[in-house]
Amino acid sequence: MNSTSILLGRILALSAGSLLWVSCASSTAPEASDEVAEAPAADAAAELIPVKAGHLVALDMAPLFVGVESGCFEENGLAVETVAFTNPGDNNAALAGGSIDFSTNPFTLPFFAANSGVPIKTVAAAGGWGVMQVIINNEYGVESIADLVTFVSENPDKKLKIATLRGDTLELILVDAFEAAGTSPDAFEMVYFDDLLAMVEAFRGGQVDILSHIKPYTTQFVASGEATVLTDNAEVWSPTTPNTVVSVLDKTLSDRPEVVEAYIKGMQCSAEIINTDPAKAIELLKGGNYYRVDDEVLLTAFETQPSPITFTPDLEAVQAVVDKMVELKYIESDVPAKDIFDTTLVKSLE
């Protein structure tokens, strides 16, 4: 089942609700001398606002992860609990159903949600540019999309297999890159997955020839000499076209704008760490099982981003991709990006 159908099904299945938060107190009273010393810390913890943040495994989710491990969110008054998903549709459905407060997901997914009647608002890019990459097994000697077109024309009996996600940014980057090069996805065998890590294993095992995926997972194949980068989203779209974005329900933005602001500030705090000291960021990330790659690979992924992490996305480029989604009939009507994205807050903070 692809991510689109999962999303549509689970949005209907999940009922809207709110999170119940229960704080626990110690049953043993502290001694008088301890009470004075521990009171400020206890009061600070009690004042933290708990939120749940859904995410996948992309490099541009590092600001969320580093924010948790560094204390950046706590400094801004939030206790952030991360909730991992392997499928973008599940992530979106969880936001629609109210089981998470923030969803970090490919930027195409909020448009699916809006088309299904979910009152959603995208408030920022997730943080990180040029993290989407199309890579090919080195055995073919292909080093660019132009080389790939030549290979296809010279080998009409061999249809290369491409791993991607249907209706996702990982498919749309292929559509646009091939169109610009004068070819079509029809020239290849498209293999659609609904699990990001399963795609990586399929490429590793030689079941597919080309992988449309994300850093640091693409980085590990390039660093090991197994694959070559054909293109990335910075080249196909623009340097500040996001892979993933941060979305909330309309109600969260309208009723709790201070929480949304605190969340963005927490990400900005962690982005500063990644931008200025990526080695420190990697050390912090050891506090959780976030990425299944070596530290050296993760450092390379950070250091090869085309520009420092910021959070204001290129909405014109996003709109062009959304237009393509309508053309492909992934969404019923063209929902203007300006109606889904509300970047007023992040622009004021940047």
Coordinates of N, CA, C and O in Angstrom, one line a residue, residues 6 69 72 124 156 159 198 204 222 259 265-267 288 321 329 338 342:
I6 N -2.5 5.1 2.4 CA -2.4 5.0 3.9 C -2.9 6.2 4.5 O -3.6 6.2 5.5
E69 N 18.2 16.7 22.4 CA 19.4 16.2 23.2 C 20.2 17.3 23.8 O 20.9 17.1 24.8
C72 N 17.8 22.6 23.9 CA 17.3 23.8 23.2 C 15.8 24.0 23.4 O 15.4 25.1 23.5
A124 N 7.0 26.1 8.9 CA 8.5 26.3 8.6 C 9.0 25.1 7.8 O 8.4 24.0 7.8
P156 N 18.4 0.1 -24.8 CA 16.9 0.1 -24.9 C 16.4 -1.2 -24.3 O 15.2 -1.2 -23.8
K159 N 16.0 -1.9 -18.6 CA 15.2 -0.9 -17.9 C 15.7 -0.8 -16.4 O 15.4 -1.8 -15.7
A198 N 13.5 0.4 4.2 CA 13.4 -0.7 3.3 C 14.0 -0.4 1.9 O 14.6 -1.2 1.2
R204 N 21.0 -1.4 -1.3 CA 22.2 -2.1 -0.8 C 22.3 -3.5 -1.3 O 23.4 -4.0 -1.7
V222 N 27.6 6.9 -1.2 CA 28.6 7.7 -2.0 C 30.0 7.7 -1.3 O 31.0 7.5 -2.0
V259 N 3.4 28.3 21.7 CA 4.0 27.0 21.6 C 4.7 26.8 20.3 O 5.8 26.2 20.2
K265 N 11.9 28.4 17.8 CA 13.1 28.9 18.4 C 14.0 27.8 18.9 O 15.2 27.9 18.8
G266 N 13.4 26.7 19.4 CA 14.2 25.5 19.8 C 15.0 24.9 18.6 O 16.1 24.6 18.7
M267 N 14.3 24.9 17.4 CA 15.0 24.4 16.2 C 16.1 25.3 15.8 O 17.2 24.9 15.3
G288 N 20.5 9.4 21.3 CA 19.3 8.7 20.8 C 19.7 7.9 19.6 O 20.7 8.2 18.9
V321 N 6.0 22.4 -7.6 CA 5.9 21.0 -7.4 C 4.4 20.6 -7.1 O 3.9 19.5 -7.6
K329 N -2.5 14.0 -11.0 CA -3.7 13.6 -10.3 C -3.5 13.0 -9.0 O -4.3 12.1 -8.5
K338 N 0.4 29.2 -0.6 CA 0.2 30.3 0.4 C -1.0 30.0 1.3 O -1.1 30.6 2.4
D342 N 2.0 29.0 6.4 CA 2.0 30.2 7.1 C 3.3 30.5 7.7 O 3.7 30.0 8.8

